[in-house]
Short mmCIF file of C-alpha atoms and ligand atoms in Angstrom, two decimals:
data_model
loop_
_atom_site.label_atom_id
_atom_site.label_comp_id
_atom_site.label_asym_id
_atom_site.label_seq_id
_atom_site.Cartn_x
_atom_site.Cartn_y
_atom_site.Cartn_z
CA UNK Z 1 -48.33 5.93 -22.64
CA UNK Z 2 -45.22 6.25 -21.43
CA UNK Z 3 -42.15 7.30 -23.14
CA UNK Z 4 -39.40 4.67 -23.94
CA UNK Z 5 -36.80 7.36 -23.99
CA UNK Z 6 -37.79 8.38 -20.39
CA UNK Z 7 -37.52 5.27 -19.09
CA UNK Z 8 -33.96 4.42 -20.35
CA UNK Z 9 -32.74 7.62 -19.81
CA UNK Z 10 -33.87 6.78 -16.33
CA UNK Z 11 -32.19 3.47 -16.65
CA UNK Z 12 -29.23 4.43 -17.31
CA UNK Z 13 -28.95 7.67 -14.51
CA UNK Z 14 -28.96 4.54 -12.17
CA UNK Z 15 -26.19 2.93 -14.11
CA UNK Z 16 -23.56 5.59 -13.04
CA UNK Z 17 -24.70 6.23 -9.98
CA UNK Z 18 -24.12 3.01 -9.23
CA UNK Z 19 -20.97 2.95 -10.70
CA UNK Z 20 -19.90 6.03 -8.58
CA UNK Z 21 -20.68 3.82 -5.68
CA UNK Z 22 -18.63 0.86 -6.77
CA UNK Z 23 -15.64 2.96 -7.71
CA UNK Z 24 -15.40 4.30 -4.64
CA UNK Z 25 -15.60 1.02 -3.09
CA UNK Z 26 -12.94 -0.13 -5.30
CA UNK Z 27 -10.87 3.10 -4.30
CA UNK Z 28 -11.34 2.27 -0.47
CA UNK Z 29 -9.29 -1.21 -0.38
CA UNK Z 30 -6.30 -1.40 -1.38
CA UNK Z 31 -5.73 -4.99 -3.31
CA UNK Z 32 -4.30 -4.98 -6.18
CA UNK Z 33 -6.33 -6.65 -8.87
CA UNK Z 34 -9.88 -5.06 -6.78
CA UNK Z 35 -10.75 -2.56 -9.81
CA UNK Z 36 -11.06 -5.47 -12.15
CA UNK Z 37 -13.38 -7.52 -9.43
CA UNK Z 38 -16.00 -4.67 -8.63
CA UNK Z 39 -15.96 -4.03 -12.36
CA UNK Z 40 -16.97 -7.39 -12.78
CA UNK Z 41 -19.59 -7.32 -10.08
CA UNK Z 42 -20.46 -3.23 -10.90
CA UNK Z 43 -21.68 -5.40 -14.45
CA UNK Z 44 -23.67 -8.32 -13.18
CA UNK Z 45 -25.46 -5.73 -11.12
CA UNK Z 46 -26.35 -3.35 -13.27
CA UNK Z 47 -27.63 -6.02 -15.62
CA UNK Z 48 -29.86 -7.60 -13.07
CA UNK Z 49 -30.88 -3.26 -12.56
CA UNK Z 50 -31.46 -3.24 -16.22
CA UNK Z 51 -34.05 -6.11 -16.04
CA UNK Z 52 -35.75 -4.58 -12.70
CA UNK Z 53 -36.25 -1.57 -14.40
CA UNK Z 54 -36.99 -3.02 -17.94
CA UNK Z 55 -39.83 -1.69 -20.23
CA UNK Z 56 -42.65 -4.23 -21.51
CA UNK Z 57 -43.39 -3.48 -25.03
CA UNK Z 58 -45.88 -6.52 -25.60
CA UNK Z 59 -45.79 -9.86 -23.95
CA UNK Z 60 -43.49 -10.87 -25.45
CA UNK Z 61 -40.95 -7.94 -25.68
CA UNK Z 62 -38.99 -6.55 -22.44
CA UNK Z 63 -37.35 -3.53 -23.79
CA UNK Z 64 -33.70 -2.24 -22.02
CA UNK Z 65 -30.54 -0.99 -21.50
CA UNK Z 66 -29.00 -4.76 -21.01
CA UNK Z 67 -27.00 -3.55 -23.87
CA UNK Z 68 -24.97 -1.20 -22.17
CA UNK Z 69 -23.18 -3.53 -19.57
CA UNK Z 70 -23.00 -5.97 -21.74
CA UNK Z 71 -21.17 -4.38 -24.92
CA UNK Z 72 -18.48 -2.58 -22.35
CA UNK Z 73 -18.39 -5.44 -19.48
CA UNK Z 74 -17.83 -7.87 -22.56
CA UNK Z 75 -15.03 -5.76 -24.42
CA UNK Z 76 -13.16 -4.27 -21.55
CA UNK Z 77 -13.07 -7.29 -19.47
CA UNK Z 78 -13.82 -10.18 -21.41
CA UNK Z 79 -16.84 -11.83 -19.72
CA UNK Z 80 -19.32 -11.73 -22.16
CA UNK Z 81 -20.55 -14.97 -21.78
CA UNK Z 82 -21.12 -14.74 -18.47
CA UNK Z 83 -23.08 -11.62 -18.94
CA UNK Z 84 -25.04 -13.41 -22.24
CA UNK Z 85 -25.56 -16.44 -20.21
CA UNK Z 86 -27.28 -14.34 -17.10
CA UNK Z 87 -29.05 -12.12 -19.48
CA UNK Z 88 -31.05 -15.52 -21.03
CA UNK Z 89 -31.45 -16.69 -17.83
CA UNK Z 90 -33.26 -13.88 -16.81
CA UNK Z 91 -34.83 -13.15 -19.50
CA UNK Z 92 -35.80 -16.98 -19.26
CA UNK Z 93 -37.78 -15.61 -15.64
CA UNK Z 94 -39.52 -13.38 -17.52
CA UNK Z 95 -41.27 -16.06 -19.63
CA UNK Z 96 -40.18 -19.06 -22.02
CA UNK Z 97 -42.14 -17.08 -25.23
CA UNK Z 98 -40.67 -15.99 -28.72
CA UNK Z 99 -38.68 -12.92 -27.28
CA UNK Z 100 -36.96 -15.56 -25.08
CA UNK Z 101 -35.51 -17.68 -27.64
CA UNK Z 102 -34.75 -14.82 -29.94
CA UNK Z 103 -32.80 -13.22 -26.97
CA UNK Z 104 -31.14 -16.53 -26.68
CA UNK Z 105 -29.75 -16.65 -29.98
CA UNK Z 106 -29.07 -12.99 -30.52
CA UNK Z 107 -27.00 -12.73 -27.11
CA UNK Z 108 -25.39 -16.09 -27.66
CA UNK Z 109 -24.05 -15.20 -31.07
CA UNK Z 110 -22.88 -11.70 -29.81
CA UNK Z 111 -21.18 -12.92 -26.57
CA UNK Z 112 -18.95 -15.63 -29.02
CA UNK Z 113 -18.48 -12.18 -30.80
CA UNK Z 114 -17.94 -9.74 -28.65
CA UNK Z 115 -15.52 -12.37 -26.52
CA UNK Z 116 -13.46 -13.04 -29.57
CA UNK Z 117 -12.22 -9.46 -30.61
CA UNK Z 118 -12.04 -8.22 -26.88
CA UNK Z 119 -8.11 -9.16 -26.72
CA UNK Z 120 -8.06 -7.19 -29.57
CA UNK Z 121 -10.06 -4.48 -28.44
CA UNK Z 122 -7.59 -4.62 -25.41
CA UNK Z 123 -4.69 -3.41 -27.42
CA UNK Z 124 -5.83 -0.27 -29.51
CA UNK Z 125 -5.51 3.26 -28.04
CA UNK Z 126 -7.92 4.70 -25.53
CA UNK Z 127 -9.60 7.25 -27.71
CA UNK Z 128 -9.94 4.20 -30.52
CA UNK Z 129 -11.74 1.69 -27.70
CA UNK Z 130 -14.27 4.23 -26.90
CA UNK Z 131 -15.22 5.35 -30.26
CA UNK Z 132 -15.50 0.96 -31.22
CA UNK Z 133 -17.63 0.80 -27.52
CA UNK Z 134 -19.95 3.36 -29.03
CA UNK Z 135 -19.98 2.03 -32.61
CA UNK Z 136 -20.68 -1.40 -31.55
CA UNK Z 137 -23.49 -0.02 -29.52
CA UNK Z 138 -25.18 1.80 -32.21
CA UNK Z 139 -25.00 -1.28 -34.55
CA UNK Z 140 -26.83 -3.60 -31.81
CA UNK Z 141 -29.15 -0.97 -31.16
CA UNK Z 142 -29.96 -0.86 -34.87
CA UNK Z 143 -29.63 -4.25 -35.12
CA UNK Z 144 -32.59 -4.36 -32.49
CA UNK Z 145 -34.45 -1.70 -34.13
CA UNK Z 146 -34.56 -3.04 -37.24
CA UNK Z 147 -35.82 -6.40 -35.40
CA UNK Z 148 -38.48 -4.59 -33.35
CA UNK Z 149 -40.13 -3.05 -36.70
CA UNK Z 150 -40.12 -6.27 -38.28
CA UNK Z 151 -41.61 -8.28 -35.29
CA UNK Z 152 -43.97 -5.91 -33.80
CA UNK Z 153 -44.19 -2.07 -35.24
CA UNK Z 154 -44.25 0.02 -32.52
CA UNK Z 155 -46.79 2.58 -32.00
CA UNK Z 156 -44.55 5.80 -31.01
CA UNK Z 157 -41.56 4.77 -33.66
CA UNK Z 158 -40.06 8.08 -33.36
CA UNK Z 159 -39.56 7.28 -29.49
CA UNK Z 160 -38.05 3.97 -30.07
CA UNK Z 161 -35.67 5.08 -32.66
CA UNK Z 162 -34.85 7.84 -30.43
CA UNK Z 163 -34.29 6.01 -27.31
CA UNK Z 164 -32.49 3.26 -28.89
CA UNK Z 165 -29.74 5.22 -31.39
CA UNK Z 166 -29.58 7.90 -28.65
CA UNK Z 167 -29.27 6.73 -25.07
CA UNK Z 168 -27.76 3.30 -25.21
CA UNK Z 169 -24.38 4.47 -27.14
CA UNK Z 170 -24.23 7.88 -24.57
CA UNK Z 171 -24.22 5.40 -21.67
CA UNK Z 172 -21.67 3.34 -23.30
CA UNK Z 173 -19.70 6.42 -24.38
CA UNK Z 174 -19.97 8.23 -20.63
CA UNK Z 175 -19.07 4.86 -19.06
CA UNK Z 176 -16.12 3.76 -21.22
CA UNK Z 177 -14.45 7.22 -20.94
CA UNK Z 178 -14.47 7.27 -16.92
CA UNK Z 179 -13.04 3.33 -17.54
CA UNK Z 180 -10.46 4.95 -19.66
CA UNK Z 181 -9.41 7.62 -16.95
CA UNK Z 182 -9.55 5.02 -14.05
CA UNK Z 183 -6.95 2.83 -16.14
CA UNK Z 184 -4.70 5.62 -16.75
CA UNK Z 185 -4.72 6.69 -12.65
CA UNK Z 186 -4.06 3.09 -12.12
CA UNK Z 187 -1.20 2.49 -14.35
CA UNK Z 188 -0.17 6.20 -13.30
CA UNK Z 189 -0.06 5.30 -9.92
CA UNK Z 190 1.84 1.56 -10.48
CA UNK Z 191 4.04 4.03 -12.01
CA UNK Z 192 4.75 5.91 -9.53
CA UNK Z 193 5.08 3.47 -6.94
CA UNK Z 194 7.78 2.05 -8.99
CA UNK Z 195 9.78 5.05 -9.96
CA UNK Z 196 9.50 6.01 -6.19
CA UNK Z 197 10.95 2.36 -5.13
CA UNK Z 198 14.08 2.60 -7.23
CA UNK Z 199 14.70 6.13 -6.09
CA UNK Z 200 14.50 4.56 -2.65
CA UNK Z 201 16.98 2.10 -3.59
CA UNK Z 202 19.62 4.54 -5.31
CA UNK Z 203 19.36 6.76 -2.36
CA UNK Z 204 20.48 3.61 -0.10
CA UNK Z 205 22.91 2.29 -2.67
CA UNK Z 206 24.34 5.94 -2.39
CA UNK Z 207 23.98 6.51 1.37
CA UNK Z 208 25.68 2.69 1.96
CA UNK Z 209 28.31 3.09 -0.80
CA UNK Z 210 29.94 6.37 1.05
CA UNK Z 211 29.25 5.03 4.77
CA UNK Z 212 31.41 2.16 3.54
CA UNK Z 213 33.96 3.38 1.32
CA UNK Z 214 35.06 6.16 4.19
CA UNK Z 215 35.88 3.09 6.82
CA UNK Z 216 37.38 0.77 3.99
CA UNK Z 217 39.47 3.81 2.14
CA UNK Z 218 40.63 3.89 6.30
CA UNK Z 219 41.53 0.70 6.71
CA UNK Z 220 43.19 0.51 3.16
CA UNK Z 221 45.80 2.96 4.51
CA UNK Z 222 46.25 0.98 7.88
CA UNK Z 223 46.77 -2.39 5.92
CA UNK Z 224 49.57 -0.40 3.70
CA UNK Z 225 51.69 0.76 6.87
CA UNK Z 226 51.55 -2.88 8.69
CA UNK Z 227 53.09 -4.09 5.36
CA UNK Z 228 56.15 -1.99 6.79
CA UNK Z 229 58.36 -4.86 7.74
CA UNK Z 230 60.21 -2.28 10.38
CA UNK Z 231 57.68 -1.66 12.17
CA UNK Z 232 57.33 -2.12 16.12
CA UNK Z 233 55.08 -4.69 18.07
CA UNK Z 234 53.42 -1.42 19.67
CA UNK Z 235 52.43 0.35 16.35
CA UNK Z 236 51.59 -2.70 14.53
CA UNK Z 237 49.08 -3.29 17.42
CA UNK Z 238 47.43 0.02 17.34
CA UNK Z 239 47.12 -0.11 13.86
CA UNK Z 240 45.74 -3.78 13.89
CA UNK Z 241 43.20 -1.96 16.35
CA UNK Z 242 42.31 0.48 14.20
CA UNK Z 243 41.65 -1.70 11.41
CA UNK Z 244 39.05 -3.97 13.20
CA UNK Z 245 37.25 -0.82 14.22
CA UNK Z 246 36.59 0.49 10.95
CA UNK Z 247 35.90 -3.15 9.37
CA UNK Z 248 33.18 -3.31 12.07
CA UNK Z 249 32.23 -0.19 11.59
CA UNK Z 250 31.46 -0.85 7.94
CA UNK Z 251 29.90 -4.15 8.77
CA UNK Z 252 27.23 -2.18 11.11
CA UNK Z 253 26.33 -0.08 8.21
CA UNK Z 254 25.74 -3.40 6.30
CA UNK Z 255 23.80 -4.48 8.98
CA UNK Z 256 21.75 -1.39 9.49
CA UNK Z 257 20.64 -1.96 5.39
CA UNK Z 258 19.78 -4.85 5.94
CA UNK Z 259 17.80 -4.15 8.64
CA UNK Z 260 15.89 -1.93 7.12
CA UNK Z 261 15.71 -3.81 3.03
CA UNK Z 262 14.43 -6.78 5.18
CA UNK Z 263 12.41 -5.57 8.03
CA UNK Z 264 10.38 -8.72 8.60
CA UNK Z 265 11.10 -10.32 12.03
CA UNK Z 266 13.28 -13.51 11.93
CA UNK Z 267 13.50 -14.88 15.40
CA UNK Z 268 10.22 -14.36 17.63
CA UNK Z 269 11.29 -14.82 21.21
CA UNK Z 270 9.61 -13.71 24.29
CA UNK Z 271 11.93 -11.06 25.63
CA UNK Z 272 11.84 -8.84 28.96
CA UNK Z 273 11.84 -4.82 27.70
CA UNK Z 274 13.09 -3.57 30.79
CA UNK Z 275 16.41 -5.88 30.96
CA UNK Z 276 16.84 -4.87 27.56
CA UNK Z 277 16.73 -1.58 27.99
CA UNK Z 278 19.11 -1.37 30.73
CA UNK Z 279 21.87 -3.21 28.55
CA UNK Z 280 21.81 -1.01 25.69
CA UNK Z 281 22.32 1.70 28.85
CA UNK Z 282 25.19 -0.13 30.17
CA UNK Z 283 26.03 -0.71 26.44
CA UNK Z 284 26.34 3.41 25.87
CA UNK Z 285 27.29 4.86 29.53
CA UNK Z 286 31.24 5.27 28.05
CA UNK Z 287 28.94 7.66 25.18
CA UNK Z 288 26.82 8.95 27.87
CA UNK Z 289 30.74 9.63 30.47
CA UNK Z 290 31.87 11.41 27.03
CA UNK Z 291 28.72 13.72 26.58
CA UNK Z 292 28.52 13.82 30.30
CA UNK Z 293 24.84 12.98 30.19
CA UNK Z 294 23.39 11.76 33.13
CA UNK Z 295 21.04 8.52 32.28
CA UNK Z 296 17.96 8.09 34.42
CA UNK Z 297 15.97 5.51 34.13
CA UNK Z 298 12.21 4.23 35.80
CA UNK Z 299 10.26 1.41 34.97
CA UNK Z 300 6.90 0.92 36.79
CA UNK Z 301 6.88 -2.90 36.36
CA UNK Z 302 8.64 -5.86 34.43
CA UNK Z 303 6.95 -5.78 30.83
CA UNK Z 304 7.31 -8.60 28.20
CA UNK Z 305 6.83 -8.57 24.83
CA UNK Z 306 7.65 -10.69 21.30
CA UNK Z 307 9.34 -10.45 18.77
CA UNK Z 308 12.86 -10.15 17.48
CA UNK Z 309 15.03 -9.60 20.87
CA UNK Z 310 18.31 -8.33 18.45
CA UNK Z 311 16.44 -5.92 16.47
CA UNK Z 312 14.80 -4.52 19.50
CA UNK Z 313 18.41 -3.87 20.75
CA UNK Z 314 20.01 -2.80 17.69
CA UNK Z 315 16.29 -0.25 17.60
CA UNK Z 316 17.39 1.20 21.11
CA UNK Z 317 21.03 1.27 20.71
CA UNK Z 318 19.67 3.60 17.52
CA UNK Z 319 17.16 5.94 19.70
CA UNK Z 320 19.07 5.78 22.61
CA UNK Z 321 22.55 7.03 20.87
CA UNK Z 322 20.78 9.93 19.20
CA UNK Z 323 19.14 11.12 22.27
CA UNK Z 324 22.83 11.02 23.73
CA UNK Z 325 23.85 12.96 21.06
CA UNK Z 326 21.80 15.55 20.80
CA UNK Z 327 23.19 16.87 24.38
CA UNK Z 328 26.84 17.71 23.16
CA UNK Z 329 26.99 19.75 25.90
CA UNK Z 330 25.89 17.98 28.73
CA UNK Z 331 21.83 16.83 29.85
CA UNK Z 332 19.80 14.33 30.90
CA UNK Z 333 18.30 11.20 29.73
CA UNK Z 334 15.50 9.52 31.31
CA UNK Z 335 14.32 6.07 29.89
CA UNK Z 336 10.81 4.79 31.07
CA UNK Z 337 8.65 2.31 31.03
CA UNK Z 338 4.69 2.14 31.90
CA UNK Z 339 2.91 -0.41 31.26
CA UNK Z 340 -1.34 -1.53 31.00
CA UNK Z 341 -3.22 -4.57 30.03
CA UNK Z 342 -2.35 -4.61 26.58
CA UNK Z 343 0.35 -2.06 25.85
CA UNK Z 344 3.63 -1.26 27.32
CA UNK Z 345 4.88 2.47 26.39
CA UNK Z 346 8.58 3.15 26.37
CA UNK Z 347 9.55 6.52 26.17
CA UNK Z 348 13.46 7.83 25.75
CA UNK Z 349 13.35 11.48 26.59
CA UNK Z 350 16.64 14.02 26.57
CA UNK Z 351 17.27 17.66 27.01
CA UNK Z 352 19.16 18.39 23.87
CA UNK Z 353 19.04 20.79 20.60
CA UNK Z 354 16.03 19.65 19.87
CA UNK Z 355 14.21 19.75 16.60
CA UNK Z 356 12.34 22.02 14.65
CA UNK Z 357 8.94 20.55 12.56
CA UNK Z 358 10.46 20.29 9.09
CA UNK Z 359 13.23 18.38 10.86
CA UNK Z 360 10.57 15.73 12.56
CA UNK Z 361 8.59 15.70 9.30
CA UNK Z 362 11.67 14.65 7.62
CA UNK Z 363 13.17 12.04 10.21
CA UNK Z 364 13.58 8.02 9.10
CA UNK Z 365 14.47 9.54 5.66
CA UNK Z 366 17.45 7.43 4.43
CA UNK Z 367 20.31 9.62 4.69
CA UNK Z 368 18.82 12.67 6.11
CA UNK Z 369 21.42 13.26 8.96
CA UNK Z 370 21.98 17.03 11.12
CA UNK Z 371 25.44 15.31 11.83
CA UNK Z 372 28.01 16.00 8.88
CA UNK Z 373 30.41 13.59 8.40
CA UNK Z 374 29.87 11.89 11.41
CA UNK Z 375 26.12 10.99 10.87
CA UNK Z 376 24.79 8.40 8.52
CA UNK Z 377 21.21 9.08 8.63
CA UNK Z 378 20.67 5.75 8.73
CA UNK Z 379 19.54 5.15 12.00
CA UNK Z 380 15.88 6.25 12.30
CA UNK Z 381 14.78 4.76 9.25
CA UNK Z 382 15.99 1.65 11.03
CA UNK Z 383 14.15 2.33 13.55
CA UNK Z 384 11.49 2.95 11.96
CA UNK Z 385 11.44 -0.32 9.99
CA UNK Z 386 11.72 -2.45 13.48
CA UNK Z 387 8.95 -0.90 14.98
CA UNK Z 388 6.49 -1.47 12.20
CA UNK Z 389 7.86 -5.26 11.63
CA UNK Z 390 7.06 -5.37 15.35
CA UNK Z 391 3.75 -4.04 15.00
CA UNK Z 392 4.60 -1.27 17.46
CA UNK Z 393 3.98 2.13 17.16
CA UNK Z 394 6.40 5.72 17.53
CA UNK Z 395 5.65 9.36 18.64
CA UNK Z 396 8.02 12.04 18.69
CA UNK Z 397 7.58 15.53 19.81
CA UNK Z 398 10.30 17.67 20.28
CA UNK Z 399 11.11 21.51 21.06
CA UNK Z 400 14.03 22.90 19.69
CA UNK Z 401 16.58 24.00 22.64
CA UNK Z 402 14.81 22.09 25.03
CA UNK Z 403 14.51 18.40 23.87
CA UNK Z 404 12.68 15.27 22.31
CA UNK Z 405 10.57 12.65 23.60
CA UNK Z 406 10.30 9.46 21.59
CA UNK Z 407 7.62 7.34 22.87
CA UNK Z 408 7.00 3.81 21.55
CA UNK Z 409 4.19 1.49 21.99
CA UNK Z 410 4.19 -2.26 21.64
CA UNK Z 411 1.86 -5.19 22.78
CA UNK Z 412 2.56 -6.73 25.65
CA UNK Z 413 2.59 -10.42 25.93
CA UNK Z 414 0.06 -11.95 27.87
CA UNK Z 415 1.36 -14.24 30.90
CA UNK Z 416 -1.39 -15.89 30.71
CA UNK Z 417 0.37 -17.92 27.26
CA UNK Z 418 4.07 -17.48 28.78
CA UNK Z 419 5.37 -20.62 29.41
CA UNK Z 420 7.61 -21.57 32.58
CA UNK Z 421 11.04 -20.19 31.32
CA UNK Z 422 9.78 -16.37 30.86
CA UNK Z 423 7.70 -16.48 33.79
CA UNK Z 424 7.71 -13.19 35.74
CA UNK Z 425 10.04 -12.43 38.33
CA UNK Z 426 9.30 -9.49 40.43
CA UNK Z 427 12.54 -7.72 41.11
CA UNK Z 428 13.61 -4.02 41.51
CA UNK Z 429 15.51 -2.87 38.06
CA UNK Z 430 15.78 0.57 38.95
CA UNK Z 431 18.89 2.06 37.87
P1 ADP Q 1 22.37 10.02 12.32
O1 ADP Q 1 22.26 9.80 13.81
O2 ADP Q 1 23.43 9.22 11.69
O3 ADP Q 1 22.42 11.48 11.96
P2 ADP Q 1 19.70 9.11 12.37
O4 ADP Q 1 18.82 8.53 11.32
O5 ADP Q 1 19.94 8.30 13.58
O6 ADP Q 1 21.04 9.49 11.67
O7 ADP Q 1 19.09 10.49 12.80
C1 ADP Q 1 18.72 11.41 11.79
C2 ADP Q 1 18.64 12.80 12.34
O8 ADP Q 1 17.52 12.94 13.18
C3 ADP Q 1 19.80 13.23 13.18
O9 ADP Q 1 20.87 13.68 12.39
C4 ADP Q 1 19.21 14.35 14.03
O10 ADP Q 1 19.19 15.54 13.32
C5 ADP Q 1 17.78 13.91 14.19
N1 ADP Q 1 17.53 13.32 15.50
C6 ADP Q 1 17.29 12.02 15.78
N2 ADP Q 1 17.08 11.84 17.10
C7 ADP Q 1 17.18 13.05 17.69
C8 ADP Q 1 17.07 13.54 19.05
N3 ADP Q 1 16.82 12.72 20.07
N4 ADP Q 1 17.21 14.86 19.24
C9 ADP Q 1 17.47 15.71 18.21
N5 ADP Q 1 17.60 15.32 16.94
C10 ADP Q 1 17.46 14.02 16.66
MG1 MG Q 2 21.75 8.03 14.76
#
C-alpha cells in the first residue's frame, strides 16, 4: 500500500509550485490590490488541487492537505468561509456518507473560528503569525488524528501520525513565511514610492522657490526706485518695463510647474503640427538673430494631430530654445517633419555642445540644468510630461561637440474623423 506521507508530501510540492506561478503572475501586473486577488484565487485552487490529488482511506474517508490552504487562506486573508463552504461542497461530490457530514460540521465550526480571530491574527508581528499558522495546524491535524483512530484505526498508524503532525504544519510554515516576505517587499516598496514622491516635490518646491524669488527680489528693487517721486517719464518707463518682464518671467516658471504637477491634457483640439511649429520659429528667430543660428526647416506634408494645442507650443518653445542654446557660438537648426499612416515624427536637430551619456541619462530631471544661473532645469521635464500626457513618444541622441537630435513621435489624426473646419489644405509651408 501506498504511503500517506508520500502522497502529501507530493501534495503539497504542487502547492508551491503553484504558488511560484501565481506570484509571479501577481508580480507581472501592476494593480494595486492584485497580490490580495491571486492570493485569493492561488487558495481556491489549490484546494480544488488538494481534492484532485486526495488520498481514499475507506469509503468513507478522503484523506488531504485541504488543511493547508485553508488554515493560512482563512487567517491571512479572512475567507474562511468561503474556503469551508467549497471544501463541503466538494467533499459533498465525493459522496453524501458519514465523512461528509462530519467534514461539514468540523469545517463549519473552524471557518466561524478561524474567521473570528483572523483580524486579530492580522495585527501581531510576523514571526508571531507564523509560529500561530503552524500551531493551529498541528492542533487540526491532531484534532483529525485523534478522530481518524477513533472512527477507523488505520492500518500503517505510524504513517498517518507521521504525515499528518509532519507535512501539513511544514507547508503551512514554508507558505506563511514567503507570505510574510511578499508583505514586507510590498509595504517596502509603497514605501518607497512615497518617500521618492515627496523628494520629488521638495526638489520642485526648491527649484520653483529660487526661479521665483530671483525675478521677484528684481522687481522688489524696481518697485522701490519708481516710488522716487523725482523721477523722469523716461526712467519710470524703463523701469515699469523691467518690472513686467520679470513678473512674467516668474509667472512662466509657475506655469512650467504646473505643467508638469498636472500633466493631464485639458483642451483636446485638432491642431496642424507644421503651423505650429513654424510659430514657435517665428516666436524665437530674435533668440535664433542673437545666437546667430540659422533655422531650417522641412516638412514633407501637412500632419494633424490632437491634443492640447498650448502645451504642444509651450513643449516646442522648450526643445526648440535649448537646441538654440546649445550653439552659443553660432550653428544650425533644422526642424522636420515626416509623416506615415499612423505616426508623424518631428525631429529638432542642432549643431551645438552637445551632450555626453551621463548628461542624456540625467535630462527631464527637475532642476538639473548645464546653464548656471541662467538655466532652470525646468524645461525638459516639461517636456517630458507633455509628451507622455499626449501619448507621444521622445528620442534623443546626441554627440558631444557636434550636436543633438530630439525626435518625437505622436499619432496622427485620421482625416477620415476630421470634420469640415480642420480639413486639409495642401499648401507649401516651407520656410
Ligand atoms: P535649462 O534649459 O533651464 O537648463 P532644461 O530642462 O530645458 O533646463 O534643460 C536641461 C539641460 O539639458 C540643459 O541645461 C542642457 O544641459 C541639456 N540640454 C537640453 N537640450 C539640449 C540640447 N539641444 N543640446 C545640448 N544640451 C541640451
Ligand atoms: Mg531649457
Amino acid at each position: 500500500m501506498e504511503l500517506l506521507t508520500v502522497n502529501f508530501l507530493f501534495n503539497l510540492s504542487i502547492l508551491i509550485v503553484l504558488l511560484f506561478f501565481f506570484l509571479m503572475w501577481a508580480e507581472k501586473s501592476d494593480e494595486k490590490n492584485n497580490y490580495r486577488e491571486t492570493a485569493k484565487l492561488y487558495f481556491i485552487v489549490s484546494l480544488v488541487l488538494c481534492y484532485v490529488f486526495s488520498y481514499r482511506l475507506t469509503e468513507d474517508i478522503v484523506l488531504d492537505l485541504r488543511i493547508v490552504p485553508f488554515v493560512i487562506g482563512g487567517l491571512y486573508l479572512g475567507i474562511s468561509p468561503i474556503l469551508g463552504l467549497l471544501i463541503i461542497v466538494i467533499r459533498g461530490f465525493l459522496g453524501i456518507d458519514n465523512g461528509f457530514f462530519i467534514a461539514a460540521l468540523f469545517y463549519g465550526v473552524a471557518s466561524w473560528f478561524i474567521w473570528y480571530i483572523s483580524p486579530w491574527f492580522l495585527k501581531r508581528s510576523s514571526k508571531f503569525r507564523i509560529m500561530f499558522s503552524i500551531g493551529v495546524t498541528f492542533l487540526v491535524s491532531l484534532l483529525i488524528l485523534v478522530g481518524l483512530e477513533i472512527l477507523s484505526p488505520p492500518e500503517h498508524s505510524l504513517d498517518f501520525w507521521f504525515a499528518y503532525l509532519f507535512v501539513p504544519p511544514l507547508g503551512v510554515a514554508m507558505i506563511s513565511y514567503l507570505i510574510e516576505g511578499i508583505r514586507r517587499n510590498v509595504l517596502l516598496r509603497q514605501r518607497l514610492v512615497k518617500a521618492e514622491k515627496l523628494e520629488a516635490v521638495e526638489q520642485m518646491g526648491a527649484a520653483i522657490s529660487h526661479e521665483i524669488r530671483n525675478p521677484l527680489t528684481s522687481a522688489m528693487g524696481f518697485v522701490q526706485l519708481l516710488e522716487d517721486d523725482l523721477l523722469d517719464l523716461d526712467k519710470r518707463k524703463q523701469y515699469l518695463n523691467i518690472l513686467k518682464e520679470e513678473l512674467q518671467s516668474a509667472e512662466k516658471v509657475i506655469q512650467d510647474y504646473l505643467t508638469f504637477s498636472k500633466p493631464t491634457i485639458e483642451s483636446v483640439e485638432v491642431f496642424q503640427v507644421e503651423e505650429e511649429l513654424n510659430q514657435i520659429l517665428k516666436l524665437l528667430q530674435p533668440s535664433a538673430n542673437w545666437y546667430s543660428v540659422r533655422v531650417e526647416s522641412d516638412y514633407s506634408s501637412l500632419n494633424y494631430i490632437q491634443g492640447d494645442r498650448q502645451k504642444f507650443h509651450q513643449c516646442f518653445v522648450n526643445v526648440i530654445k535649448n537646441a538654440i542654446e546649445s550653439m552659443p557660438n553660432g550653428g544650425i537648426l533644422s526642424v522636420s517633419s515626416r509623416a506615415d499612416s499612423t505616426h508623424v515624427t518631428i525631429k529638432i536637430q542642432d549643431t551645438g555642445v552637445g551632450m555626453t551619456k551621463d548628461q542624456i541619462e540625467r535630462l527631464g530631471e527637475p532642476y538639473y540644468s548645464t546653464k548656471g544661473d541662467k538655466g532652470t532645469g525646468l524645461g525638459v521635464m516639461v517636456v517630458n510630461s507633455i509628451v507622455k500626457a499626449m501619448k507621444g513618444t521622445i528620442r534623443v541622441k546626441s554627440k558631444v561637440g557636434e550636436g543633438t537630435v530630439f525626435t518625437f513621435t505622436f499619432h496622427v489624426y485620421k482625416k477620415s474623423n476630421q470634420n469640415s473646419s480642420g480639413q486639409v489644405k495642401h499648401q507649401d509651408l516651407r520656410m
